[in-house]
Coordinates of C-alpha atoms in Angstrom, one line a residue:
X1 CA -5.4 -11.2 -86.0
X2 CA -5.9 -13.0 -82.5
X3 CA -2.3 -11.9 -81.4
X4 CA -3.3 -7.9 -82.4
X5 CA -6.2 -7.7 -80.4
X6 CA -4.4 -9.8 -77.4
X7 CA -2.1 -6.8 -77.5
X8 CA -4.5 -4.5 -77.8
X9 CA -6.2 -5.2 -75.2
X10 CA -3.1 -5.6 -72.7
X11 CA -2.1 -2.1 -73.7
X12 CA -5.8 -0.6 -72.7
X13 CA -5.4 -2.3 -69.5
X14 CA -2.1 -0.9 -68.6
X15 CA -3.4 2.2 -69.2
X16 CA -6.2 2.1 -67.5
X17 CA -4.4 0.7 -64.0
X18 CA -1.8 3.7 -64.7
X19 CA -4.7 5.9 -64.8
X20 CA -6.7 5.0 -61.8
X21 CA -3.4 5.0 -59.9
X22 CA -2.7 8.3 -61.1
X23 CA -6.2 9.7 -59.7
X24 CA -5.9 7.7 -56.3
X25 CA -2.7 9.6 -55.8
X26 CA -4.7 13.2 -56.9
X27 CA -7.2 12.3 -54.6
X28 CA -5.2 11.8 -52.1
X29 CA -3.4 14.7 -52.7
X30 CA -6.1 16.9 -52.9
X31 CA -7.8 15.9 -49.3
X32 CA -4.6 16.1 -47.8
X33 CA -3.7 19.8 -48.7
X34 CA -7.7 20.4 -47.9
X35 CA -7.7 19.1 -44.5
X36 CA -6.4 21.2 -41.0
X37 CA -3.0 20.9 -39.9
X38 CA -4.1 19.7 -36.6
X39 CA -5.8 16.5 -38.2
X40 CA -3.2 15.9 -40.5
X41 CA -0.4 15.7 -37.5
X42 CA 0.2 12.0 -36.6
X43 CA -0.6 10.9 -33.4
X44 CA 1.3 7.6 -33.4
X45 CA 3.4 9.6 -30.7
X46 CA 0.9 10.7 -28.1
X47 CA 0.9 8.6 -25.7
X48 CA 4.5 8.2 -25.8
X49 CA 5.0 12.2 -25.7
X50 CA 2.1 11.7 -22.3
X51 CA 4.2 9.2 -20.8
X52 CA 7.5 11.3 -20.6
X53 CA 5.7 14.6 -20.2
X54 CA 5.4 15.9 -23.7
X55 CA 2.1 18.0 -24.5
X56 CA 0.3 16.7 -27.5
X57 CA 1.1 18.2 -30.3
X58 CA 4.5 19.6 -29.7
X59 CA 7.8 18.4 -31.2
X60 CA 9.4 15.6 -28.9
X61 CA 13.2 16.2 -28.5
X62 CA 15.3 13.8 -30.0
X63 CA 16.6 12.5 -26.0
X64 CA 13.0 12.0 -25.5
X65 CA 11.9 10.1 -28.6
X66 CA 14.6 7.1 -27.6
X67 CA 13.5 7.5 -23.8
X68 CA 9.9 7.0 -25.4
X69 CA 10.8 3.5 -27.5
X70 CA 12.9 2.8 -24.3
X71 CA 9.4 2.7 -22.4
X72 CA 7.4 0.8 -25.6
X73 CA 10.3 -1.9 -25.5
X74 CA 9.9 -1.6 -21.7
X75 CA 6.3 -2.8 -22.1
X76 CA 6.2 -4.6 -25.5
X77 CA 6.3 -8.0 -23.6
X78 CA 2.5 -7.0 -22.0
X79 CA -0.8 -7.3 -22.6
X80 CA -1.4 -4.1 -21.9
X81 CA -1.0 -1.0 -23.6
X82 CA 1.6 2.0 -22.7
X83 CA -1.5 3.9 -21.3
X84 CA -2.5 1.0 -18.7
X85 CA 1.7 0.2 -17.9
X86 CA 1.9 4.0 -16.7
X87 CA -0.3 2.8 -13.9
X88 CA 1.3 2.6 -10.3
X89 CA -0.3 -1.0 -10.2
X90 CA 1.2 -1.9 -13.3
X91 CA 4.5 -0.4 -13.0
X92 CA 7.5 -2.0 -14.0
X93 CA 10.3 -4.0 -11.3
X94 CA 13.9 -3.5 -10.7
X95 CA 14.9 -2.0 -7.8
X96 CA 14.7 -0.5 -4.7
X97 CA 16.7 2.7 -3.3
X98 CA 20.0 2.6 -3.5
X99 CA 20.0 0.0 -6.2
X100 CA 19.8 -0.2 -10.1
X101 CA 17.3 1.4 -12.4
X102 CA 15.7 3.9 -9.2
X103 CA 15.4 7.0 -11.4
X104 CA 13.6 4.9 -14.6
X105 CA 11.3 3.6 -11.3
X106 CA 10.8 6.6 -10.1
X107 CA 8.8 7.8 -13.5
X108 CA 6.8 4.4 -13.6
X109 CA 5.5 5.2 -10.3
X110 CA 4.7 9.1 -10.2
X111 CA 3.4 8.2 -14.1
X112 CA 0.2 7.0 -13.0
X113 CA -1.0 10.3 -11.2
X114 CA -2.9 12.6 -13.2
X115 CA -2.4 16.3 -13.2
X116 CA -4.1 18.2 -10.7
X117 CA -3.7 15.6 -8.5
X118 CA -3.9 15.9 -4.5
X119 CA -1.7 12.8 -3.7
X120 CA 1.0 13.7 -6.3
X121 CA 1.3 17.0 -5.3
X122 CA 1.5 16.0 -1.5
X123 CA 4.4 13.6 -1.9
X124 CA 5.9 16.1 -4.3
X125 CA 6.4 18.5 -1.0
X126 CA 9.3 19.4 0.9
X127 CA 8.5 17.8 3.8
X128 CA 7.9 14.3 2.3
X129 CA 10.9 15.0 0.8
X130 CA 13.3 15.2 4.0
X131 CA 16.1 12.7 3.7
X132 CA 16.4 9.5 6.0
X133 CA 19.9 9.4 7.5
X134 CA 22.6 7.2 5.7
X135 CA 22.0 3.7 6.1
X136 CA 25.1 2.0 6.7
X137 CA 25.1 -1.6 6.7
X138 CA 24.5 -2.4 10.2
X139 CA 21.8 -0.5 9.7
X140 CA 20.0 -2.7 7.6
X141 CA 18.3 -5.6 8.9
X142 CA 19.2 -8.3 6.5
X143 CA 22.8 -8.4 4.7
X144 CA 22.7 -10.4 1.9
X145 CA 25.1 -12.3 -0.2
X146 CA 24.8 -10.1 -3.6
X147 CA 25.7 -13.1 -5.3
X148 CA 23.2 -14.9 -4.4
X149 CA 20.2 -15.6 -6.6
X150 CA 16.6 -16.7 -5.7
X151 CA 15.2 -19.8 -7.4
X152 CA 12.1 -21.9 -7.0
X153 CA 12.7 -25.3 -6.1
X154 CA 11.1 -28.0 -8.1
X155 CA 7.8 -30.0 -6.8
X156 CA 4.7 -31.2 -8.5
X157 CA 3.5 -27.4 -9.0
X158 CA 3.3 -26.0 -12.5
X159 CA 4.3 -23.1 -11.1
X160 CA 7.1 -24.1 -8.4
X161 CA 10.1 -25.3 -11.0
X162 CA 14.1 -25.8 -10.5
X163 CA 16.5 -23.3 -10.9
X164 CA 17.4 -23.4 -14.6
X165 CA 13.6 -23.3 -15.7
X166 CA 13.4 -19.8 -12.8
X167 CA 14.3 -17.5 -15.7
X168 CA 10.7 -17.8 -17.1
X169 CA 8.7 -17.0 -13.9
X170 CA 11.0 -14.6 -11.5
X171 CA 12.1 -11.3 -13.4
X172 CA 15.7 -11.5 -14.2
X173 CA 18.4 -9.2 -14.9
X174 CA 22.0 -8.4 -14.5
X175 CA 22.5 -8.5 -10.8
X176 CA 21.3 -11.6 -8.5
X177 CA 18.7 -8.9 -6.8
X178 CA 17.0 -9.0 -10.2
X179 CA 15.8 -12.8 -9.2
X180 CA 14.4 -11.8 -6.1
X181 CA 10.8 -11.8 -5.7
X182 CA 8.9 -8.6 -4.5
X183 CA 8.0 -10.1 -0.9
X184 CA 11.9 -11.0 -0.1
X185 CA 12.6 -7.4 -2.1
X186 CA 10.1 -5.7 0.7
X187 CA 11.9 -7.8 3.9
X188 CA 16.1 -7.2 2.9
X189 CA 15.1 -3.3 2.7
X190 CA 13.8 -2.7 5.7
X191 CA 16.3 -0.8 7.9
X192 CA 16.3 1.2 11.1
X193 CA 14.5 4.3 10.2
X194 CA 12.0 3.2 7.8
X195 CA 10.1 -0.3 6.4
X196 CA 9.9 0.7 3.0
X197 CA 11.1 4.6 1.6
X198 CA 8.8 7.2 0.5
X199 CA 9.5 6.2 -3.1
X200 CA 9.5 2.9 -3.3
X201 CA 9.7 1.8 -7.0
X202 CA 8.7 -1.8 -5.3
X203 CA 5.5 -0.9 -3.7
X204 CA 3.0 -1.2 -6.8
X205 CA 4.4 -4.8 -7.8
X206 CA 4.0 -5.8 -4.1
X207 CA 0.7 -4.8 -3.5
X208 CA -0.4 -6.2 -7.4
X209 CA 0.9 -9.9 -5.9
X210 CA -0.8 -9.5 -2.6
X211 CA -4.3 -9.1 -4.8
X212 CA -3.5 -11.3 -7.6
X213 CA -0.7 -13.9 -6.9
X214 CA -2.3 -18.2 -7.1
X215 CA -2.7 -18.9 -3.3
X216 CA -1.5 -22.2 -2.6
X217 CA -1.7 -22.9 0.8
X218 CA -4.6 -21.1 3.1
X219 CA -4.0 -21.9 7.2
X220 CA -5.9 -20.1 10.1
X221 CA -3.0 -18.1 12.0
X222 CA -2.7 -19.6 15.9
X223 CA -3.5 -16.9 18.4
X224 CA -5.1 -13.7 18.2
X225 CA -8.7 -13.1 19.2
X226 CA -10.6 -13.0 15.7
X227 CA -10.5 -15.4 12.8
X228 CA -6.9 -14.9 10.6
X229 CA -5.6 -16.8 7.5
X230 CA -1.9 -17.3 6.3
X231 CA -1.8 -17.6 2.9
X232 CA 0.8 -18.2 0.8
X233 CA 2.0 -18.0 -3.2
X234 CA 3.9 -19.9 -5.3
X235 CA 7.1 -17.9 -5.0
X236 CA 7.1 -18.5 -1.1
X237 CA 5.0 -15.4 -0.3
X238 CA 2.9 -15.3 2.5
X239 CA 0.0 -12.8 3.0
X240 CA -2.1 -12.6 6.3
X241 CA -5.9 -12.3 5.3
X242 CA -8.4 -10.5 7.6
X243 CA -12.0 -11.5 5.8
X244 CA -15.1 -9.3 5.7
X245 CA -17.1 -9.1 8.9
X246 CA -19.5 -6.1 8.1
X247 CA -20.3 -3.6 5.5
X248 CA -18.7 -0.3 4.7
X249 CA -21.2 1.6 6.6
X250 CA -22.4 -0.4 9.4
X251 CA -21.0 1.7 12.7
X252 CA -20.1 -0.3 16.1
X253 CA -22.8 0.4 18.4
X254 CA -22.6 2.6 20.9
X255 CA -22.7 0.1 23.5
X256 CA -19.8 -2.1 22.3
X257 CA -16.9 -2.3 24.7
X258 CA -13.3 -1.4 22.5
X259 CA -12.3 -4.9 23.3
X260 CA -14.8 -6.9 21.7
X261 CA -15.3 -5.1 18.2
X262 CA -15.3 -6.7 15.3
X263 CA -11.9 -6.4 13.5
X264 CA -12.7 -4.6 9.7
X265 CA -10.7 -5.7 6.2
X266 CA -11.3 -2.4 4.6
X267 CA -9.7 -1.0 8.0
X268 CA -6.5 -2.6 7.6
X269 CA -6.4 -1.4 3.8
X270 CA -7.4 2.2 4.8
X271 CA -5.2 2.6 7.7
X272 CA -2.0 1.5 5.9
X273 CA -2.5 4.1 3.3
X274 CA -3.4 6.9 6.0
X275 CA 0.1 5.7 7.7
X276 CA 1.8 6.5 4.3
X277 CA -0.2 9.7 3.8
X278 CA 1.0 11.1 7.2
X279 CA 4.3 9.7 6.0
X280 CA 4.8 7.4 9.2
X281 CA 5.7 4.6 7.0
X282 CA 5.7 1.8 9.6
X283 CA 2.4 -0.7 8.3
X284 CA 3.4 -3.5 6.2
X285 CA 1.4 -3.0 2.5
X286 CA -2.0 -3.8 2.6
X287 CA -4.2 -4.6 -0.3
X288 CA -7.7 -5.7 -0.8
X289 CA -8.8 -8.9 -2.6
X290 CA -12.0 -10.9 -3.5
X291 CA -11.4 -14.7 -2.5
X292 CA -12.7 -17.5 -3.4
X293 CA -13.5 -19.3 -0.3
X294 CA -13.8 -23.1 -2.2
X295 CA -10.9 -23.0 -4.4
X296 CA -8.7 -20.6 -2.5
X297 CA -9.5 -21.7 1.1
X298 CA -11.5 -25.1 1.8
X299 CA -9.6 -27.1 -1.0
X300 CA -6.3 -26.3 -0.6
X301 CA -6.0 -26.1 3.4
X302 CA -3.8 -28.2 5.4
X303 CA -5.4 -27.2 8.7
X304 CA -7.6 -29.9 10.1
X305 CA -9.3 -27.7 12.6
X306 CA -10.0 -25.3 10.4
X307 CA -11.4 -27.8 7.4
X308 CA -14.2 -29.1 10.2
X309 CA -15.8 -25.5 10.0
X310 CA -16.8 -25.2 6.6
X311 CA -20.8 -25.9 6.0
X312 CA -22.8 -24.5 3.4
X313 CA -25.5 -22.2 4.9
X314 CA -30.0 -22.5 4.6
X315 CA -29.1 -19.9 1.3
X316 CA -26.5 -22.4 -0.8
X317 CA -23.3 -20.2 0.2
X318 CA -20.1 -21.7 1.0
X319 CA -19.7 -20.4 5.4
X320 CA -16.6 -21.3 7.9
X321 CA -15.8 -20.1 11.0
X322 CA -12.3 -21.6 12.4
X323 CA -11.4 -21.6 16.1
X324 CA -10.6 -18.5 18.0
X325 CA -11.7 -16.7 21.4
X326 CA -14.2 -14.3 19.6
X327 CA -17.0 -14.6 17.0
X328 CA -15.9 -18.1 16.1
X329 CA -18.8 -20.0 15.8
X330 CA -21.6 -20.9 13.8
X331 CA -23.9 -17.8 14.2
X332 CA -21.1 -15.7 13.5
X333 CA -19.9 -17.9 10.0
X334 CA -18.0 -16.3 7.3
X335 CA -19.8 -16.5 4.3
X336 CA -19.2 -16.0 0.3
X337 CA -21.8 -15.0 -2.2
X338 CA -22.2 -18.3 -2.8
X339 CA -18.2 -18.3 -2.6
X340 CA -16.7 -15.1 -3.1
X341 CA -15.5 -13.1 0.2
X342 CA -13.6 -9.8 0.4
X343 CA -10.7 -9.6 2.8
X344 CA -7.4 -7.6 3.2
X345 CA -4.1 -8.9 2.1
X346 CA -1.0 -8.0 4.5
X347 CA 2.6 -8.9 3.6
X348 CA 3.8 -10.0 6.4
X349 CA 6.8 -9.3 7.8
X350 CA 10.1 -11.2 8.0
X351 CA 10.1 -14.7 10.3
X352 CA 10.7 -14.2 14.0
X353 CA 13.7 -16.8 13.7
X354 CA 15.0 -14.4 11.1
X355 CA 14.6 -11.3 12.1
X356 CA 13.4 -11.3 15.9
X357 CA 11.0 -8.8 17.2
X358 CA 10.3 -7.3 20.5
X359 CA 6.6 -6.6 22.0
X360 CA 6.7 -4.0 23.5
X361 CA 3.0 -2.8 26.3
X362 CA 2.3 0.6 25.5
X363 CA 2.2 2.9 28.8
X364 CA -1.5 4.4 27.5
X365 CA -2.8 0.7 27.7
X366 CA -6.4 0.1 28.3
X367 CA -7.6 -1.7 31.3
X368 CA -9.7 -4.3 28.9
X369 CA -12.2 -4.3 32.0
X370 CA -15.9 -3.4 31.6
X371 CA -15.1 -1.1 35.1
X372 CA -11.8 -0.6 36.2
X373 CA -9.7 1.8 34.5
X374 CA -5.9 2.1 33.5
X375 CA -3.6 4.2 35.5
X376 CA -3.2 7.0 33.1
X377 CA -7.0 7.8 33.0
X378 CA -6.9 8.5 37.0
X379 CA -3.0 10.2 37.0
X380 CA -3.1 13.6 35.2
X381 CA 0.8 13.4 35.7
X382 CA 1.2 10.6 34.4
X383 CA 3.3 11.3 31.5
X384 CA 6.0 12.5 34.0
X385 CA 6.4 9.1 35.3
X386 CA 6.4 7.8 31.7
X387 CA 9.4 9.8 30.7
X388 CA 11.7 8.9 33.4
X389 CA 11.0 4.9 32.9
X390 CA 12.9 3.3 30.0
X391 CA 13.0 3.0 27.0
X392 CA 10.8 6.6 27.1
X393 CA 13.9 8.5 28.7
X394 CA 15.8 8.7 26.0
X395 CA 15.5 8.7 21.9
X396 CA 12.8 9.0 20.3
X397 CA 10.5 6.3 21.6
X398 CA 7.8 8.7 23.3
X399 CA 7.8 11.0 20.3
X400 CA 7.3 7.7 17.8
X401 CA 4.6 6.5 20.7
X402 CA 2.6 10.0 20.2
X403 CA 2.9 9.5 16.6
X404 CA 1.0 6.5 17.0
X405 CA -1.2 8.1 19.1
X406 CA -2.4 10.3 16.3
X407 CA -3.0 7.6 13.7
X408 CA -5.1 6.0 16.2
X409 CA -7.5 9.1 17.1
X410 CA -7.6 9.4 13.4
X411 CA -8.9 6.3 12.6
X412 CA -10.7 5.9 15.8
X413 CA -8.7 2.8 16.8
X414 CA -9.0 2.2 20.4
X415 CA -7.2 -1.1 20.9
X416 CA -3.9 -0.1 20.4
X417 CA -2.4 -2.2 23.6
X418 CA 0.9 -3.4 22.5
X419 CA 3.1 -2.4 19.7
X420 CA 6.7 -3.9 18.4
X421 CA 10.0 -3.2 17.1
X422 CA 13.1 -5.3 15.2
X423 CA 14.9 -5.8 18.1
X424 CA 18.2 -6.0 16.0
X425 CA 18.2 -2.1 16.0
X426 CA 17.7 -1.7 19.7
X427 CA 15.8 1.5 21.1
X428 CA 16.8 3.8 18.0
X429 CA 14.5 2.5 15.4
X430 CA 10.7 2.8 14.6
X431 CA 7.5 1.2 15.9
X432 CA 5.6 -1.5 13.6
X433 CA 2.1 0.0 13.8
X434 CA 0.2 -3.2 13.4
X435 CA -3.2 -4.7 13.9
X436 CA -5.4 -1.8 12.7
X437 CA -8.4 -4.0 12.2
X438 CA -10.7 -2.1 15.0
X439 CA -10.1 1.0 13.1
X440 CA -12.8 3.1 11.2
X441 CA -15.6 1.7 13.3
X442 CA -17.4 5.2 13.9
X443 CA -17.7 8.1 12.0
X444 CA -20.1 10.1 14.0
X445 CA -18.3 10.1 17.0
X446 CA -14.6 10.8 18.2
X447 CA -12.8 9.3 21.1
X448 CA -10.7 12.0 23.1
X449 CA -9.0 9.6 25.3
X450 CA -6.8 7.9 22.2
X451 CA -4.9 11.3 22.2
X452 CA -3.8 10.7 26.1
X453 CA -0.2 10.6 24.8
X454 CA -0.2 14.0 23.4
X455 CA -2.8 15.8 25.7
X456 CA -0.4 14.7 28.9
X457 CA 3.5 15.1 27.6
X458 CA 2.6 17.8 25.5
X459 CA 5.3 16.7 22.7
X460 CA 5.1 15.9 18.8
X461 CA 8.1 15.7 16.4
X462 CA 8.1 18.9 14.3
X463 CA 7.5 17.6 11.1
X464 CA 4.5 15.5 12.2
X465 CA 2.9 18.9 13.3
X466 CA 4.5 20.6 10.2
X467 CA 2.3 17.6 8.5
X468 CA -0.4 17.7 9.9
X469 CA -1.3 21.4 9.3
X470 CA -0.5 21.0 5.8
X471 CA -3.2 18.2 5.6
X472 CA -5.6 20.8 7.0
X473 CA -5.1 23.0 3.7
X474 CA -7.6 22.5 0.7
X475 CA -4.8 21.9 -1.7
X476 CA -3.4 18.6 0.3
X477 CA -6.7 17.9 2.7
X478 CA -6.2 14.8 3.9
X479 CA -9.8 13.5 3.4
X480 CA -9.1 14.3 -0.8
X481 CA -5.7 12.6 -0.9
X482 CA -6.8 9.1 0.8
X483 CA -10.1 9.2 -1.1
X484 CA -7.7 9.5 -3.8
X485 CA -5.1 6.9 -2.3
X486 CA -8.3 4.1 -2.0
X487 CA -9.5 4.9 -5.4
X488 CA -7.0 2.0 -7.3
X489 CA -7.8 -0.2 -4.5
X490 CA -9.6 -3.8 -6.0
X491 CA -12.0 -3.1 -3.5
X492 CA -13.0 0.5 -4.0
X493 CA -14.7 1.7 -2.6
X494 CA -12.9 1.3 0.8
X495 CA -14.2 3.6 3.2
X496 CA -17.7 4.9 3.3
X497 CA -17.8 8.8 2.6
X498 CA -18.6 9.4 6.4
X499 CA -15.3 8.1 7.6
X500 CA -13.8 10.2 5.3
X501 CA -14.9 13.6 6.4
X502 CA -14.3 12.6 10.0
X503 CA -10.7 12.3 9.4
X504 CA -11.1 16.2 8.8
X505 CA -12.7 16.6 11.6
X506 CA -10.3 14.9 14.2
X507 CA -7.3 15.8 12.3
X508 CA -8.9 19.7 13.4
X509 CA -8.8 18.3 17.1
X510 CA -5.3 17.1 17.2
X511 CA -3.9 20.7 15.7
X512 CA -6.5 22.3 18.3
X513 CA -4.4 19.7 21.1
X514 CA -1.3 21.2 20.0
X515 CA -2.5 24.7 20.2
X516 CA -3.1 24.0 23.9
X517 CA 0.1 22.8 24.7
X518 CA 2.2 25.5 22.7
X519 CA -0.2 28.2 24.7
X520 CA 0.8 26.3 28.4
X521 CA 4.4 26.0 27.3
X522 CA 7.1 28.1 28.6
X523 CA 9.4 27.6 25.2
X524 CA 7.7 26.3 22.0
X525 CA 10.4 23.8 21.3
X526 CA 9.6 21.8 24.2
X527 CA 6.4 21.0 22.6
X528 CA 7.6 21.0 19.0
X529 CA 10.9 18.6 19.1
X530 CA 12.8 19.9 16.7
X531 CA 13.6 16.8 14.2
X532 CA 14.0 19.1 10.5
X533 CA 16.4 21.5 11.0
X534 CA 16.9 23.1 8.2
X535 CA 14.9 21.3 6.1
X536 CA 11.9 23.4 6.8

């Protein structure tokens, strides 16, 4: 009798579990067939279909559904999700130009733009699209051995290991390049015409080290007339740090001669994005960082000099001050909040005893005299002399030197006094356009004199002027796109709004300047060297 009802009551169970799965599955039915099309459609896709330029909701080709894992697998590894790897910061590493995996770069980079944007759309233009001439390999200034592979020597670092454990810290790949890391990726492509192309797949990894890489060594930098730091990373790195003297909007006074300014972080960030905006190229990456001045600087430094200037000021913060010929002193400390100080980060360039340099005075020198002035403020002919003194007789030296000019006026940069080149390449290569710390100082005020170049020779390549006028136009306007440029910065914002729309106005003053000359000139292409062709 026991056994019966056992059975019984087994059977009813069964039942009763087919049953309720049977009306799970109506239900389920039932609100599926009840609901919109739109919410039923899966969206598992979407931001693969965003990535690679599928609109939501459409069907994604077949070729683009496996370049859409290809990018998941691409970023499985990361914390971060597809959405936040699309970012130019967060891009991916592999090559520059000319070497593997450029075109699946490429995407990374432009991915992180949004749609309507100014800054895509302005590098997206013809005339950013005007091709470099071949670069041969004398052209280049380092030739390196392509079997060569970078490895970290071992010490008592976590961080610095031997060669077989390099795998886990450096990216790797098939080729030796693939070990190198992004500073030594930045110095072996630099060539004659340009320090880093207009796409450079590199550019977003290099400027994510310069803010985020361990600093491991901080020195003050010998010379110069302002406090500098070197610091350097684990994978040999080495960044030169300007720290934070002022705030965004504080203006030099009016009474301040050029020569004894302060030198401005958020300058050196802003100006080597305007020089990539005009498409000039020729200042190392710049990014901005928050530094710890205890653990990143006073612990960790080697430089005795600099080690007796640390002191912790009346309010508890952590101050130094270092040893230079300005503003190096107690009443002018550098101090944290208790310990925390902004500063710009600039890779810097290849070693002198690798690559060697030549300084070169620029003719439109300042006197740096409170009364006497320089030659070319008294000689309204003085360009004439200028052109017939080398290296300004031949090439493309003068043009390159107006160029530079034009940055300047923009930025309001008065101490422009020497500049340099790789003097591997000679004459026929571009100018390094660096030390832009006494930039962005004013905003209510322009200074005329910083276009001498242009106002005297009466010159500017074609596409610069082609440029230029195009950054007058409200689709590209130039204060929009580096607005937009300084956005992702780490220390946004960069530039106070002010400085901003008084690049509009001077850029107005430099196409008014060219007006002039091409009204005075006999033949427009004596003002507007032709260096396009047909490009344009």
């Amino acid at each position: 009798m026991r056994w019966r009802l056992q059975m019984f009551l087994q059977r009813k169970l069964k039942i009763s579990f087919l049953f309720l799965l049977f009306l799970a599955l109506l239900v389920h039915l039932v609100v599926d067939f009840a609901l919109p099309t739109t919410h039923r459609s899966c969206g598992c896709n979407t931001k693969a279909s965003k990535a690679v330029g599928v609109p939501s909701g459409s069907p994604m080709p077949a070729g683009l559904k496996k370049l859409s894992l290809r990018i998941l697998q691409d970023f499985s590894g990361s914390n971060g999700s597809l959405e936040k790897s699309s970012q130019p910061e967060r891009a991916g590493l592999h090559a520059r130009a000319g070497e593997p995996g450029v075109q699946q770069q490429h995407g990374e980079v432009n991915a992180g733009w949004s749609k309507g944007s100014k800054l895509a759309a302005l590098f997206e233009h013809p005339l950013y699209n005007i091709p470099v001439p071949e670069v041969t390999e004398k052209d280049k200034l380092f030739v390196v051995n392509p079997m060569e592979r970078f490895s970290l020597h071992s010490s008592g670092s976590d961080e610095w290991v031997s060669s077989s454990k390099a795998e886990a810290l450096l990216p790797t790949g098939k080729t030796a390049y693939d070990t190198y890391p992004t500073w030594l990726k930045f110095h072996i492509g630099i060539n004659r015409y340009e320090l880093y192309p207009r796409r450079d797949p590199l550019l977003p990894a290099l400027l994510r080290d310069l803010a985020t890489q361990r600093i491991v060594s901080s020195v003050q930098k010998s010379g110069g007339t302002q406090l500098k730091l070197i610091m350097t990373f684990p994978n040999y790195g080495q960044a030169l740090f300007k720290p934070m003297k002022q705030t965004r909007d504080q203006e030099t006074p009016i009474d301040f001669f050029y020569f004894s300014d302060f030198e401005r972080h958020n300058a050196e960030i802003a100006a080597f994005h305007l020089d990539r905006i005009l498409d000039f190229r020729r200042i190392p990456p710049v990014s901005g960082r928050l530094v710890n001045i205890t653990k990143e600087i006073r612990d960790i430094t080697t430089d005795k000099k600099l080690a007796k200037t640390f002191f912790i000021s009346p309010a508890g913060n952590v101050c130094f001050y270092g040893e230079c010929s300005y503003y190096c002193s107690t009443e002018h400390a550098l101090c944290g909040k208790p310990d925390r100080l902004e500063g710009s980060m600039a890779a810097l360039l290849p070693d002198k005893t690798l690559a060697k340099r030549r300084s070169w005075r620029s003719p439109w020198r300042r006197s740096y005299h409170k009364s006497k002035k320089a030659e070319w403020e008294l000689n309204p002919n003085y360009c004439a002399q200028v052109r017939e003194t080398p290296p300004y007789d031949r090439g493309h030296r003068l043009l390159d030197l107006i160029d530079m000019a034009i940055l300047d006026f923009l930025m309001g940069n008065m101490d422009r006094h020497h500049y340099e080149t790789f003097e591997k390449f000679g004459n026929d290569t571009f100018l390094l356009h660096l030390d832009n710390g006494r930039g962005f100082g004013t905003h209510s005020r322009d200074e005329p004199s910083i276009l001498a170049p242009l106002q005297q020779c009466c010159s500017i390549k074609k596409s610069t002027y082609l440029r230029l006028q195009l950054l007058a136009t409200e689709p590209y306007r130039l204060s929009d796109v580096l607005r937009e440029a300084l956005a992702a910065e780490p220390l946004a914002p960069v530039l106070a709004e002010p400085h901003l729309q008084a690049l509009d106005r001077r850029l107005g003053k430099v196409l008014l300047a060219v007006r002039h000359c091409l009204a005075r000139a006999a033949r427009q292409e004596k003002v507007l060297v032709d260096d396009v062709g047909s490009w344009v």
